[in-house]
N, CA and C of each residue as an Amber inpcrd file, in Angstrom:
protein
   756
  85.9610000  92.8580000  92.3650000  85.6510000  93.6610000  93.4170000
  86.4290000  94.7680000  93.3710000  85.9540000  95.9730000  94.0450000
  86.6370000  97.5190000  93.7200000  87.8920000  97.6500000  94.4330000
  87.8610000  97.1860000  95.7900000  89.0100000  97.2320000  96.6640000
  89.6670000  98.5460000  96.6580000  89.3030000  99.7390000  96.8650000
  89.7580000 101.0530000  96.8340000  89.5660000 101.5610000  98.3860000
  90.4030000 102.5140000  98.8230000  89.8810000 103.3980000 100.0680000
  89.8110000 104.9530000  99.4970000  88.7100000 105.1790000  99.9210000
  88.2420000 106.9750000  99.6570000  88.6200000 107.7310000 100.8370000
  89.2760000 108.6250000 100.9380000  89.0810000 109.6450000 101.7410000
  87.8830000 110.6890000 101.8330000  87.0390000 110.5800000 102.4700000
  85.8760000 111.4490000 102.7880000  85.9480000 112.7670000 103.4510000
  86.1790000 114.0000000 102.5300000  86.0680000 115.2760000 103.3470000
  84.8940000 115.4810000 103.6070000  84.4130000 115.7560000 105.1770000
  83.1720000 115.6810000 105.7460000  82.4520000 114.7130000 105.9020000
  81.1260000 115.2910000 106.3320000  80.4150000 114.0660000 106.5150000
  78.9420000 113.8390000 105.6590000  78.8760000 112.7780000 105.0600000
  78.0460000 112.5580000 104.0810000  76.4690000 112.6100000 104.6490000
  75.6250000 112.9010000 103.8310000  73.9620000 113.0570000 104.0590000
  73.9110000 111.2960000 104.4300000  72.5320000 111.1180000 105.2850000
  72.3800000 109.6150000 105.3550000  72.3890000 108.8150000 103.9580000
  71.4060000 109.4710000 103.1960000  71.3900000 109.0430000 101.6730000
  72.8660000 108.5390000 101.0650000  73.6710000 109.3830000 101.0720000
  74.8880000 109.3150000 100.3440000  75.8040000 108.1580000 101.0540000
  75.9540000 108.3690000 102.3090000  76.4770000 107.4130000 103.5560000
  76.0550000 106.1360000 102.9850000  74.7590000 106.0830000 102.8760000
  74.2400000 104.6020000 102.6120000  74.6960000 103.9740000 101.2370000
  74.5190000 104.6910000 100.0950000  75.0880000 104.5270000  98.8880000
  76.4130000 103.8490000  98.8970000  77.1290000 104.7730000  99.4950000
  78.8290000 104.1960000  99.6200000  79.1230000 103.2910000 100.3370000
  78.0460000 103.0250000 101.3820000  78.4090000 101.7510000 102.2190000
  78.1020000 100.5780000 101.4800000  77.2410000 100.6630000 100.5930000
  76.6790000  99.7800000  99.3900000  77.6680000  99.1690000  98.6030000
  78.6340000 100.3560000  98.4020000  79.7950000  99.7670000  97.2710000
  80.7520000  98.5850000  97.6600000  80.9400000  97.5700000  97.1990000
  81.3950000  96.3160000  97.6130000  82.7830000  96.7240000  97.3240000
  83.7620000  96.6740000  98.6660000  85.4170000  96.8660000  98.1750000
  85.9890000  97.9210000  98.5460000  84.7790000  99.0650000  98.8480000
  85.2290000 100.4160000  99.0400000  85.2860000 100.7700000 100.2550000
  86.3090000 101.2220000 100.8320000  86.4380000 101.6580000 102.2860000
  86.6720000 103.1940000 102.2560000  85.7390000 103.9060000 103.1930000
  85.3110000 105.4550000 103.2330000  86.0930000 105.4150000 104.7680000
  86.8950000 106.6600000 104.4130000  87.6590000 107.2980000 105.6180000
  87.0100000 108.7180000 105.9780000  86.3650000 108.8540000 106.9040000
  85.9950000 110.3690000 106.9390000  87.2170000 111.2440000 107.8050000
  87.2500000 112.1570000 106.9070000  88.7020000 112.9070000 107.6260000
  88.6920000 114.3500000 107.0370000  89.8970000 115.1050000 107.3960000
  90.1370000 116.4430000 106.9050000  91.1380000 116.6540000 105.5080000
  91.2620000 117.7890000 104.9300000  92.3690000 117.8550000 104.2210000
  93.9020000 117.4900000 104.4580000  94.1460000 117.8420000 106.0290000
  95.4400000 117.7040000 106.7280000  95.7440000 116.4250000 106.7780000
  94.5570000 115.4270000 106.7510000  95.0200000 114.1220000 107.4610000
  94.7020000 112.8660000 106.3020000  94.7420000 113.4070000 105.1120000
  94.5940000 112.3880000 104.0890000  95.3770000 111.0690000 104.1660000
  94.8020000 109.7520000 104.4810000  95.3750000 108.7250000 104.6840000
  96.7540000 108.4290000 103.4310000  97.7610000 108.1060000 103.6550000
  98.9000000 107.8510000 102.3990000  98.1990000 106.7050000 101.7800000
  97.6840000 105.9050000 102.2370000  97.3040000 104.6160000 100.9910000
  96.0940000 104.9380000 100.4560000  95.1470000 106.2350000 100.4740000
  94.0430000 106.5550000  99.6890000  94.4680000 106.6190000  98.3540000
  93.3410000 106.1710000  97.9000000  93.2770000 105.8890000  96.2120000
  92.5490000 107.3350000  95.6070000  91.7490000 107.9760000  96.1090000
  91.0420000 108.8730000  95.5410000  90.2380000 109.8960000  96.8870000
  90.0700000 111.0860000  96.5450000  89.1960000 111.8420000  97.5650000
  87.6320000 112.2430000  97.3500000  86.8060000 111.7960000  98.1500000
  85.5650000 112.1690000  98.0770000  84.9910000 113.2940000  98.4810000
  84.3570000 114.1600000  98.1200000  83.8590000 115.4240000  98.9420000
  82.4790000 115.3460000  98.8190000  81.5000000 115.0440000  99.5860000
  80.2580000 115.2660000  99.6900000  79.3730000 116.7250000  99.6590000
  78.6920000 116.8890000  98.7550000  78.3350000 118.7330000  98.3640000
  76.8990000 118.6710000  98.5770000  76.4110000 119.4250000  99.3900000
  75.0910000 120.0910000  99.6280000  74.8650000 120.9310000  98.8600000
  75.5800000 122.1840000  99.0340000  75.4670000 123.3300000  98.1710000
  76.8290000 123.6990000  97.5540000  76.7120000 124.0360000  96.4360000
  78.1740000 124.5640000  95.6690000  78.4400000 126.0470000  96.0800000
  79.1960000 126.4090000  96.7040000  79.7450000 127.5140000  97.5250000
  81.0880000 127.5950000  97.3090000  81.6310000 128.7670000  97.8020000
  82.8050000 129.1820000  97.7680000  83.8240000 128.0700000  98.5550000
  83.4930000 127.6190000  99.7010000  83.8780000 126.7330000 100.6450000
  84.2210000 125.6030000  99.7520000  83.6060000 125.2110000  98.7770000
  83.7410000 124.0260000  97.9670000  84.7710000 123.9080000  97.2260000
  85.0340000 125.1490000  96.6090000  86.4420000 125.5580000  95.7830000
  87.7950000 125.5000000  96.6290000  87.2430000 125.6290000  97.6270000
  88.7740000 125.7890000  98.6430000  88.8690000 124.5470000  99.1210000
  87.8330000 123.7350000  99.2280000  88.0850000 122.3150000  99.8260000
  88.9600000 121.4310000  98.6590000  88.2830000 121.7250000  97.2860000
  88.9300000 121.1720000  96.2470000  90.2230000 121.3330000  96.1010000
  90.5300000 122.7870000  96.3040000  91.9450000 123.2100000  96.0310000
  93.0210000 122.5510000  97.1730000  92.5230000 122.4770000  98.2840000
  93.2060000 121.8920000  99.2350000  93.5100000 120.4430000  98.8710000
  92.1790000 119.6480000  98.5480000  92.4830000 117.9690000  98.5990000
  93.3860000 117.6800000  97.3320000  93.5360000 118.6150000  96.4250000
  94.3290000 118.3420000  95.3490000  95.8920000 118.6340000  95.3990000
  96.2350000 119.1370000  96.6970000  97.3450000 119.3750000  97.1180000
  98.1310000 118.0470000  97.3040000  97.5790000 117.0060000  97.3590000
  97.6380000 115.6790000  97.9990000  97.7640000 115.1230000  96.6760000
  97.7420000 115.4470000  95.3420000  97.9400000 114.5960000  94.2080000
  97.1000000 113.2650000  94.1940000  96.1500000 113.4090000  94.6830000
  94.6860000 112.1910000  94.1300000  93.5850000 113.1490000  93.3370000
  93.2570000 112.0080000  92.7060000  91.9270000 112.4730000  92.0890000
  90.8090000 112.6250000  93.2210000  90.0760000 113.8160000  92.7760000
  88.9840000 114.2270000  93.4630000  87.6860000 114.3850000  92.8330000
  86.8020000 113.4400000  93.7490000  85.5710000 113.5960000  93.1570000
  84.5800000 114.1910000  93.8860000  83.4330000 114.9550000  93.7000000
  82.4340000 115.4090000  94.5100000  81.2470000 114.9120000  94.1770000
  80.4990000 114.5890000  95.2480000  79.2590000 113.8220000  95.5720000
  77.9270000 114.6680000  95.7170000  77.0750000 114.8020000  94.5270000
  75.9240000 115.6520000  94.7190000  74.5720000 114.8960000  94.7390000
  73.8910000 115.6570000  95.5050000  72.4020000 115.1210000  95.2720000
  71.5310000 115.9370000  94.6600000  70.7640000 115.6500000  93.4620000
  69.9250000 116.4560000  92.8090000  70.5330000 117.7870000  92.1930000
  71.6220000 117.7600000  91.8340000  72.2630000 119.0370000  91.1810000
  71.7820000 119.4230000  89.9880000  71.7310000 120.7910000  89.6200000
  71.1250000 121.0230000  88.4770000  72.4440000 120.9660000  87.2890000
  72.2630000 121.1680000  86.1990000  73.2180000 121.0890000  85.2560000
  74.0910000 122.2230000  85.5080000  73.8420000 123.3930000  85.6800000
  74.8490000 124.5150000  86.0380000  75.5480000 124.4760000  87.2820000
  75.0490000 123.7870000  88.2080000  75.7710000 123.5430000  89.3150000
  76.8540000 122.4490000  89.1370000  76.4480000 121.4990000  88.1460000
  77.6500000 120.4050000  87.8620000  78.6110000 120.7420000  87.0800000
  78.2080000 121.9350000  85.9820000  79.5570000 122.4890000  85.3590000
  80.2660000 123.5060000  86.2980000  79.6120000 124.0770000  87.0910000
  80.2450000 124.8780000  88.2080000  81.3640000 124.1820000  89.0460000
  80.9330000 123.1030000  89.5150000  81.8150000 122.1050000  90.1850000
  83.0060000 121.7880000  89.1460000  82.8130000 121.4790000  88.1720000
  84.2010000 121.0490000  87.1960000  85.0430000 122.4600000  87.2700000
  84.4710000 123.4550000  86.8870000  85.1860000 124.6450000  86.9330000
  86.0340000 124.8620000  88.2450000  85.2400000 124.3700000  89.3770000
  86.5410000 124.5850000  90.3500000  87.3630000 123.4560000  90.8550000
  87.7420000 122.7310000  89.8510000  88.8700000 121.8300000  89.5330000
  88.5500000 120.1700000  89.9920000  87.0440000 119.9270000  90.0620000
  86.9350000 118.5770000  90.3770000  87.2680000 117.7400000  89.1600000
  87.6970000 116.2490000  89.6180000  87.9210000 115.5340000  88.2610000
  86.8310000 114.6560000  87.9840000  85.9360000 114.5550000  88.7430000
  84.7250000 113.9410000  88.2920000  83.8970000 114.1000000  89.1590000
  82.5540000 113.9450000  88.8350000  81.3810000 114.3920000  89.7140000
  80.3030000 113.1460000  89.6740000  79.6970000 112.7390000  90.9820000
  79.1110000 111.3770000  90.9710000  77.8160000 111.8980000  91.5490000
  76.8020000 112.2440000  90.5950000  75.8590000 112.8530000  90.9290000
  74.4440000 111.7740000  91.1260000  74.1680000 112.0560000  92.3080000
  72.9430000 111.0170000  93.2410000  71.6090000 111.5320000  92.5880000
  70.7420000 110.6500000  92.6900000  70.7440000 109.4700000  92.8220000
  71.2030000 108.5190000  91.8480000  72.1120000 107.4670000  92.0020000
  72.4840000 106.2850000  90.7840000  72.6420000 104.9320000  91.3990000
  72.2100000 104.1860000  90.5820000  72.4830000 102.9100000  91.1400000
  73.9540000 102.5160000  91.7120000  73.8750000 101.8320000  92.7940000
  75.5550000 101.4240000  93.2740000  76.3580000 100.9870000  92.4850000
  75.9190000 100.0480000  91.4220000  77.0060000  99.5720000  90.5680000
  77.4650000 100.6430000  89.7140000  76.7970000 101.8370000  89.4900000
  77.0860000 102.8960000  88.5740000  78.2600000 103.3420000  89.5580000
  77.6330000 103.8760000  90.7000000  78.7840000 104.4160000  91.7240000
  79.9670000 103.8210000  91.8240000  79.8980000 102.5680000  91.7320000
  81.2360000 101.9180000  91.7160000  82.0880000 102.3040000  90.8170000
  81.3040000 102.0310000  89.6180000  82.2060000 102.2200000  88.2780000
  82.6880000 103.2640000  88.1550000  81.9930000 104.5280000  88.6870000
  82.5790000 106.2120000  88.6470000  83.8670000 105.7940000  89.5130000
  83.7860000 105.7090000  90.8120000  85.0140000 105.3980000  91.6790000
  86.1550000 105.1790000  91.2640000  85.8680000 103.7650000  90.5860000
  86.7800000 103.0950000  89.6880000  87.5340000 104.0060000  88.6150000
  86.6810000 104.3990000  87.7830000  87.3250000 105.3980000  86.9140000
  88.1820000 106.7480000  87.2680000  87.5300000 106.9080000  88.5360000
  88.0730000 108.3370000  89.4280000  89.5230000 108.0850000  89.7250000
  89.6390000 106.4130000  90.4860000  91.1190000 106.4090000  90.6120000
  92.1700000 106.0600000  90.0790000  91.6870000 106.2560000  88.5080000
  92.6890000 105.8690000  87.4950000  93.3630000 107.2190000  86.9530000
  92.7270000 108.1540000  87.3050000  93.0300000 109.4810000  87.1000000
  94.3090000 109.7910000  87.6190000  95.3670000 110.3010000  86.9790000
  96.5470000 110.9570000  87.3500000  96.0890000 112.4580000  87.7320000
  96.4690000 113.2190000  88.7620000  95.7860000 114.1890000  89.0510000
  96.6530000 115.3150000  89.6000000  97.2000000 116.3260000  88.7450000
  98.0010000 117.4790000  88.9350000  97.6800000 118.6980000  89.1080000
  98.0080000 119.4920000  90.1690000  97.3890000 121.0720000  90.3680000
  97.7550000 121.5960000  88.9080000  96.3920000 122.6010000  88.9340000
  96.4810000 123.5140000  87.5970000  97.7040000 124.4380000  87.7590000
  98.4360000 125.0530000  86.8520000  99.4010000 126.0590000  86.4840000
 100.4940000 125.4150000  86.1140000 101.5880000 126.0580000  86.1290000
 102.8600000 125.7030000  85.5540000 103.4200000 124.5910000  86.4970000
 104.2640000 123.6710000  85.7250000 104.8100000 122.7040000  86.6600000
 106.3060000 122.8750000  86.8250000 106.6710000 122.8630000  88.0280000
 108.3350000 122.9030000  88.0950000 108.8050000 121.8670000  88.9310000
 110.0220000 122.0130000  89.2250000 110.9230000 120.9250000  90.3510000
 110.0590000 120.5640000  91.6240000 109.4840000 122.0250000  91.9660000
 109.0880000 121.7500000  93.1260000 107.6360000 120.9140000  93.4480000
 107.1590000 120.8530000  92.2450000 105.8420000 120.0540000  92.4250000
 106.2370000 118.5070000  92.5880000 107.2220000 118.2680000  91.9130000
 107.8820000 116.6270000  91.8820000 108.2310000 116.2090000  93.5260000
 108.8760000 117.5780000  94.0900000 109.3760000 117.4620000  95.4100000
 108.0820000 117.4380000  96.4190000 106.8600000 118.1660000  96.1840000
 105.8600000 118.0630000  96.7810000 105.1810000 116.7610000  96.5890000
 105.2040000 115.8730000  95.6870000 104.9360000 114.6670000  95.4100000
 105.4610000 113.5150000  96.2720000 106.7880000 113.7230000  96.3920000
 107.5450000 112.8900000  97.1430000 107.4250000 113.1000000  98.5030000
 107.0540000 114.5030000  99.0230000 106.9300000 114.6530000 100.6550000
 105.4200000 114.0670000 100.6530000 104.5730000 114.1150000  99.7660000
 102.9460000 113.4830000 100.0530000 103.0450000 112.2890000 100.1720000
 103.7430000 111.2810000  99.8170000 104.0660000 109.9820000  99.5670000
 104.5160000 109.4550000 100.7930000 104.9140000 110.2770000 101.8280000
 105.1410000 109.6450000 103.2240000 106.6090000 110.1820000 103.7100000
 107.5130000 110.3550000 102.9280000 108.9140000 110.7060000 103.2200000
 109.8570000 109.5810000 103.5070000 108.9310000 108.3830000 104.2840000
 109.6670000 107.3120000 104.7740000 108.8000000 105.8220000 103.8830000
 109.6420000 104.7190000 104.0110000 108.9170000 103.8110000 103.6570000
 109.0740000 103.6800000 102.0360000 108.1420000 102.6340000 101.5520000
 108.2620000 102.5530000 100.1020000 107.4980000 103.5530000  99.2670000
 107.6340000 103.6460000  97.9500000 106.7750000 104.6360000  96.9750000
 105.3880000 103.6680000  97.0290000 103.9300000 104.4270000  97.1250000
 102.8510000 103.6340000  96.8290000 102.6280000 104.0920000  95.1260000
 102.6550000 102.9620000  94.5420000 102.0700000 103.2010000  93.3520000
 100.8750000 102.6820000  92.7720000  99.7790000 103.6250000  92.2030000
  98.5080000 103.3050000  92.2840000  98.4240000 101.8780000  91.0330000
  97.4530000 101.1420000  91.2920000  97.0550000 100.0970000  90.5940000
  97.4980000 100.1480000  89.0530000  97.0060000 100.7600000  88.3660000
  96.9280000 101.1280000  86.9340000  98.4760000 101.6260000  86.5170000
  99.2140000 101.9430000  87.5980000 100.5990000 102.5990000  86.8700000
 101.5410000 101.6650000  87.1890000 101.0400000 100.3770000  87.8240000
 102.0600000  99.5280000  88.4060000 102.8680000  99.0350000  87.0320000
 101.9850000  98.3130000  86.1780000 102.8640000  97.8580000  84.9010000
 103.7010000  98.5760000  84.1370000 103.5310000  99.8610000  84.0690000
 104.4540000 100.5670000  83.4500000 105.7220000 100.9490000  84.2800000
 105.5720000 101.1370000  85.5850000 106.7580000 101.3230000  86.6510000
 107.4570000  99.7760000  86.5050000 106.6750000  98.6290000  86.4360000
 107.4230000  97.6430000  86.3480000 108.5590000  97.5470000  85.1250000
 107.9500000  97.9410000  84.0650000 108.5170000  98.2460000  82.6110000
 109.9840000  98.9560000  82.8530000 109.4970000 100.1550000  83.6170000
 110.8360000 101.0070000  83.6750000 111.6540000 100.6100000  84.4340000
 111.5430000  99.7260000  85.8090000 112.3370000  99.2320000  86.3500000
 113.2310000  98.0540000  85.6010000 112.7150000  97.3700000  84.7260000
 113.4110000  96.4190000  84.0900000 114.3650000  97.1750000  83.1060000
 114.2510000  98.2530000  82.5990000 115.1130000  98.7740000  81.6740000
 116.0530000  99.6550000  82.7180000 115.8100000 100.1690000  83.8370000
 116.7130000 100.9800000  84.5560000 117.6840000  99.8140000  85.2910000
 117.2790000  98.5240000  85.7770000 118.2260000  97.3030000  86.1430000
 119.1510000  97.0610000  84.8690000 118.5040000  97.0520000  83.5450000
 119.3860000  96.6130000  82.5080000 120.5620000  97.3440000  82.4000000
 120.3560000  98.7270000  82.5110000 121.3420000  99.7670000  82.6140000
 122.5310000  99.8370000  83.6730000 121.8070000  99.5730000  84.7570000
 122.6740000  99.8530000  86.1160000 123.4760000  98.5130000  86.4530000
 122.6160000  97.2360000  85.9180000 123.3690000  95.9530000  86.1370000
 122.9190000  95.7940000  87.6490000 121.5990000  95.9840000  87.5890000
 121.4030000  95.8890000  89.1570000 120.3360000  94.9420000  89.4980000
 120.0350000  94.2850000  90.7110000 118.9200000  93.1030000  90.9000000
 117.9680000  93.9040000  91.3560000 116.4680000  93.1950000  91.4510000
 115.4740000  93.4920000  92.0230000 114.3890000  92.2860000  92.5920000
 113.8820000  92.5000000  93.1620000 112.9560000  91.1190000  93.5850000
 111.3100000  91.7890000  93.2670000 110.5790000  91.0870000  92.6200000
 109.2770000  91.0110000  92.5130000 108.4950000  89.9690000  93.7000000
 107.9090000  90.7680000  94.6660000 107.1200000  90.0610000  95.6450000
 105.6370000  90.2720000  95.3420000 104.6770000  89.2240000  95.6440000
 103.5240000  89.1980000  95.0310000 102.7660000  88.6910000  96.7110000
 102.2990000  89.4150000  97.4970000 101.4910000  88.8480000  98.5570000
  99.9720000  88.6980000  98.1830000  99.8170000  87.3330000  98.9720000
  98.2160000  86.8780000  99.1130000  97.5860000  87.0500000 100.1380000
  96.5120000  87.4640000 100.1460000  95.6180000  87.5250000 101.6360000
  94.3910000  86.4940000 101.5520000  94.3160000  85.3630000 101.9760000
  93.4830000  84.5740000 102.0070000  92.5630000  84.4080000 103.5800000
  91.3200000  84.1090000 103.2760000  90.4560000  83.9370000 104.5210000
  90.5180000  82.2480000 104.6510000  90.8770000  81.9030000 106.2330000
  90.9070000  80.3690000 106.6600000  89.1570000  80.0360000 106.7620000
  88.2110000  80.8870000 106.2580000  86.9020000  80.1370000 106.7250000
  85.8770000  80.7610000 105.4880000  86.1120000  81.6010000 105.0270000
  85.2640000  82.1200000 103.7340000  86.0310000  82.7910000 102.4720000
  85.4100000  83.0470000 101.5560000  85.7960000  83.3790000 100.2850000
  86.2330000  85.0060000 100.3910000  84.9290000  85.5970000 101.0200000
  84.9930000  87.3240000 101.0800000  86.3810000  87.5290000 102.1430000
  86.8050000  88.4960000 101.5090000  88.0050000  89.3460000 102.2830000
  87.6020000  90.6930000 102.5050000  87.7920000  90.9350000 103.8930000
  87.3930000  92.3270000 104.4500000  88.3060000  93.2190000 103.7070000
  87.9850000  94.3680000 102.9890000  89.0210000  95.3910000 102.4060000
  89.9240000  95.8860000 103.2080000  89.8230000  96.1220000 104.7690000
  90.3700000  96.7580000 105.5280000  91.4080000  96.0890000 106.1400000
  91.2170000  94.5240000 106.0750000  92.5450000  93.7320000 106.3220000
  93.4910000  93.8890000 105.2570000  93.2210000  93.8180000 103.8250000
  94.1560000  94.0480000 102.7740000  95.0280000  95.5660000 102.9470000
  94.1600000  96.3180000 103.3040000  94.3220000  97.9200000 103.7050000
  95.4420000  98.1640000 104.5540000  94.9870000  97.2060000 105.5970000
  95.9260000  97.4170000 106.7010000  97.3260000  96.5840000 106.3260000
  97.3650000  95.5040000 105.5850000  98.8700000  94.9800000 105.3720000
  99.4020000  95.8140000 104.6160000  98.7310000  96.3090000 103.6130000
  99.4420000  97.4570000 102.5220000 100.0120000  98.5750000 103.4700000
  99.6090000  98.7110000 104.3870000 100.1390000 100.1830000 105.3310000
 101.5490000  99.7630000 105.7570000 101.1000000  98.4040000 106.5200000
 102.3280000  97.9080000 107.2410000 103.2560000  97.5720000 106.0160000
 103.2190000  97.2450000 105.0040000 104.3090000  97.0900000 103.7820000
 104.6780000  98.3980000 103.5130000 104.2610000  99.5410000 103.3560000
 104.8030000 100.7220000 102.8560000 105.5600000 101.4340000 103.9580000
 105.2520000 101.3350000 105.2510000 106.0930000 101.9850000 106.4330000
 107.3680000 101.1980000 106.4770000 106.9260000  99.8150000 106.4380000
 108.3220000  98.9160000 106.8220000 109.4020000  98.8910000 105.7890000
 108.8690000  98.9880000 104.5850000 110.1360000  99.0250000 103.4820000
 110.9820000 100.2350000 103.0390000 112.1840000 100.0240000 102.6490000
 112.8970000 101.2810000 102.4300000 112.3770000 102.2520000 101.2830000
 113.0010000 103.5650000 101.7190000 112.6620000 104.4220000 100.6540000
 113.2800000 103.9170000  99.2340000 112.6550000 103.9480000  98.0980000
 113.1400000 103.7230000  97.0070000 112.4170000 102.0830000  96.2590000
 112.1030000 101.4670000  97.4850000 111.4240000 100.2630000  97.2380000
 109.9820000 100.5720000  96.6310000 109.3420000  99.6040000  96.1310000
 107.8330000 100.0960000  95.6420000 106.7180000  99.5500000  96.0040000
 105.4140000  99.8690000  96.3360000 104.8110000  98.8460000  96.8530000
 103.2600000  99.3160000  96.0320000 102.3280000  98.3620000  95.9280000
 100.9470000  98.6890000  95.1400000  99.7650000  97.6870000  95.7130000
  98.7660000  98.2100000  95.7350000  97.3910000  97.1830000  96.4000000
  96.8910000  96.8780000  94.9920000  96.4690000  95.6160000  95.1740000
  95.4940000  94.9430000  93.7700000  94.7900000  94.1330000  94.3600000
  93.3560000  94.6440000  94.6540000  92.5910000  93.8320000  95.1040000
  92.9660000  92.9740000  96.5450000  92.7320000  91.7190000  96.5990000
  93.2600000  90.9780000  97.6630000  95.1490000  90.7370000  97.5370000
  95.7340000  91.1750000  96.7990000  97.1350000  91.0930000  96.6760000
  97.8990000  92.6240000  96.8640000  99.0400000  92.3910000  97.2070000
  99.7560000  93.6500000  97.3790000 101.0630000  93.1600000  96.7930000
 101.7240000  93.9910000  95.6810000 102.7140000  93.7820000  94.7730000
 104.0700000  94.5630000  95.3730000 105.1930000  94.3040000  95.4400000
 106.2140000  94.9760000  96.1560000 107.3280000  94.9160000  95.0570000
 108.0860000  95.8150000  94.7840000 109.4250000  95.6010000  94.1450000
 110.3520000  96.1670000  95.0520000 111.7130000  95.2550000  95.3070000
 112.3880000  95.5290000  96.3170000 113.7500000  95.6280000  95.4230000
 114.2110000  97.3280000  95.4160000 115.2050000  97.4410000  94.6540000
 116.6210000  97.0340000  95.1110000 117.4130000  96.4000000  94.1500000
 118.5820000  95.9780000  95.0100000 118.9770000  94.8550000  95.7240000
 117.9370000  93.9650000  95.9760000 118.0210000  93.1520000  96.7880000
 118.2920000  91.8580000  96.0390000 118.6550000  90.4910000  96.6800000
 118.9210000  89.5220000  96.0890000 117.7530000  88.4000000  96.5920000
 117.6920000  87.2530000  96.2900000 116.4750000  86.2460000  96.6120000
 116.3430000  86.0440000  98.0900000 117.7160000  85.8710000  98.5630000
 117.6700000  85.5940000  99.9450000 117.1290000  86.8590000 100.9410000
 117.5510000  87.9440000 100.2830000 117.2460000  89.4270000 101.2570000
 115.7740000  89.4840000 100.7830000 115.2300000  89.1580000  99.4550000
 113.5730000  89.3160000  99.2550000 112.6970000  88.2030000 100.1420000
 113.4240000  87.3300000 100.5940000 112.5450000  86.1680000 101.3600000
 112.6780000  86.6830000 102.8480000 113.7530000  87.1220000 103.2950000
 113.8520000  87.7580000 104.8570000 112.8480000  88.7230000 104.6230000
 112.8390000  89.9160000 103.9200000 111.9500000  90.8820000 103.8580000
 110.7610000  90.5810000 103.9290000 110.1550000  89.4550000 103.0490000
 108.8140000  89.2130000 102.9220000 108.1980000  88.7150000 104.1240000
 109.2030000  87.6420000 104.7760000 108.3910000  86.8280000 106.2460000
 108.6310000  87.9440000 107.1010000 109.3580000  89.1630000 107.2500000
 109.6860000  90.3950000 108.1580000 108.1880000  90.8480000 108.2660000
 107.7960000  91.1050000 106.8310000 106.5950000  92.0620000 106.9090000
 105.5130000  91.1510000 107.0530000 105.3650000  90.0980000 106.7990000
 104.2270000  89.3030000 107.3380000 104.1370000  89.1090000 108.8850000
 105.1360000  88.7380000 109.4510000 105.2300000  88.9170000 110.9920000
 105.1490000  90.0930000 111.5770000 105.5860000  91.3630000 110.9290000
 105.4330000  92.4280000 111.4660000 103.8430000  92.8680000 111.4420000
 102.9280000  92.3980000 110.5690000 101.3050000  92.3910000 110.2400000
 100.8590000  91.8640000 111.4950000 101.0600000  90.5750000 111.7400000
 100.5310000  89.8070000 112.4160000 100.7350000  90.1540000 114.3330000
 101.8450000  91.1400000 114.0870000 102.4030000  91.4230000 115.6900000
 101.5050000  92.5710000 116.0240000 101.0860000  93.2940000 114.8330000
 100.0970000  94.5470000 115.3650000  98.6930000  94.2680000 115.1570000
  97.9900000  93.2070000 113.9380000  96.9820000  92.7960000 114.0660000
  96.5770000  91.5480000 114.4500000  96.1110000  91.1740000 115.6180000
  96.0230000  89.4530000 115.6100000  94.6250000  89.4060000 115.5280000
  94.8130000  88.9020000 114.0640000  93.5900000  88.0170000 113.3950000
  94.0130000  86.7650000 112.8530000  93.2200000  85.6810000 113.3200000
  93.8950000  84.2660000 113.0390000  92.7890000  83.7870000 112.2080000
  91.9180000  84.7490000 111.3500000  91.1020000  84.2580000 110.4840000
  91.5750000  84.4440000 109.0120000  92.9100000  85.1200000 108.7220000
  93.5760000  85.4690000 107.6850000  94.7910000  84.7490000 107.5580000
  95.2540000  84.1260000 106.3740000  96.7780000  83.8990000 106.0850000
  97.1800000  85.0040000 105.0850000  98.5670000  85.0370000 104.8580000
  99.2850000  85.7010000 104.1950000 100.2750000  84.8930000 103.6990000
 100.4220000  84.7130000 102.3230000 101.6650000  84.1030000 101.7310000
 102.1160000  84.9370000 100.6500000 103.4060000  84.5070000 100.2500000
 103.6700000  85.3660000  99.1420000 104.5550000  84.4380000  98.1410000
 104.6860000  85.1170000  96.7900000 105.5740000  84.6200000  95.9520000
 106.8600000  85.4390000  95.4820000 107.9710000  85.1840000  95.1810000
 109.1490000  85.7500000  95.1350000 109.7290000  85.6390000  93.4880000
 109.9420000  86.6350000  92.7990000 110.8210000  86.0020000  91.6310000
 111.9270000  87.4150000  91.2890000 113.0290000  87.1960000  90.8900000
 113.8900000  87.8730000  90.5180000 113.3590000  88.7520000  89.1920000
 113.6870000  90.2330000  89.3990000 113.4890000  91.0100000  88.1090000
 114.7640000  90.8890000  87.3850000 114.7300000  90.2300000  86.3600000
 116.4010000  90.1790000  85.8020000 115.9420000  90.5840000  84.3460000
 116.1560000  91.4330000  83.8700000 116.0920000  91.9230000  82.3290000
 116.8930000  91.0240000  81.2700000 118.1000000  90.3750000  81.6480000
 118.7960000  89.7760000  80.9800000 118.2520000  88.4930000  80.6350000
 117.0680000  88.0800000  81.3200000 116.6950000  86.4920000  81.1120000
 115.5120000  86.7620000  80.3150000 115.0220000  87.9730000  79.5620000
 113.7990000  88.2540000  79.3180000 113.9680000  88.3090000  77.6540000
């Protein structure tokens, strides 16, 4: 299952909206460049005509350091090349089977997107700001394994503890889990954790690294996150449980 959230800039055509709605596990939020959801995995821009306005929209979207895909209908080869020149990370040309659209969006979400031009320290300040300023750092799914390895090395050098939490969302009545449920819980996790902690959404699961926490503190934090979610989302159709393990480089 895809389990991704896409920020859609503008209103898609009925045909595009129908195809996106058919992608299992994809949550689309129609929004504007200044209001991109913090837990979005990519930005999609429906495109009717290739104009200067599209270029400005792509530039604004890439300020959020998320991969940007443009969705087109019946575009010519020249138009497709021009869209790439405008800075899009990928193009989803319609018509395409829903399965291929799903694969294209999965690939798009794995792209690490940086703005064009010279990189300096201010770029990394903007990345920190774009990650919300408060709560945990959100790590995309494909990056989590590398971040975990980095944490192992860091803990070994600093002689500190950390806890790995794996939250599992399950339904009491059916196998299918509405993607919005997991996204909502992931949002609660991000907002409630401390700066410096790390969270990542993986399908029906949410992974968390608590830096500097012991096992007792990790258990308290996990139960608090679950209680906070159900205090804000009264949904008795789902259960959330967790596993906890100390990240101990000396034991590996």
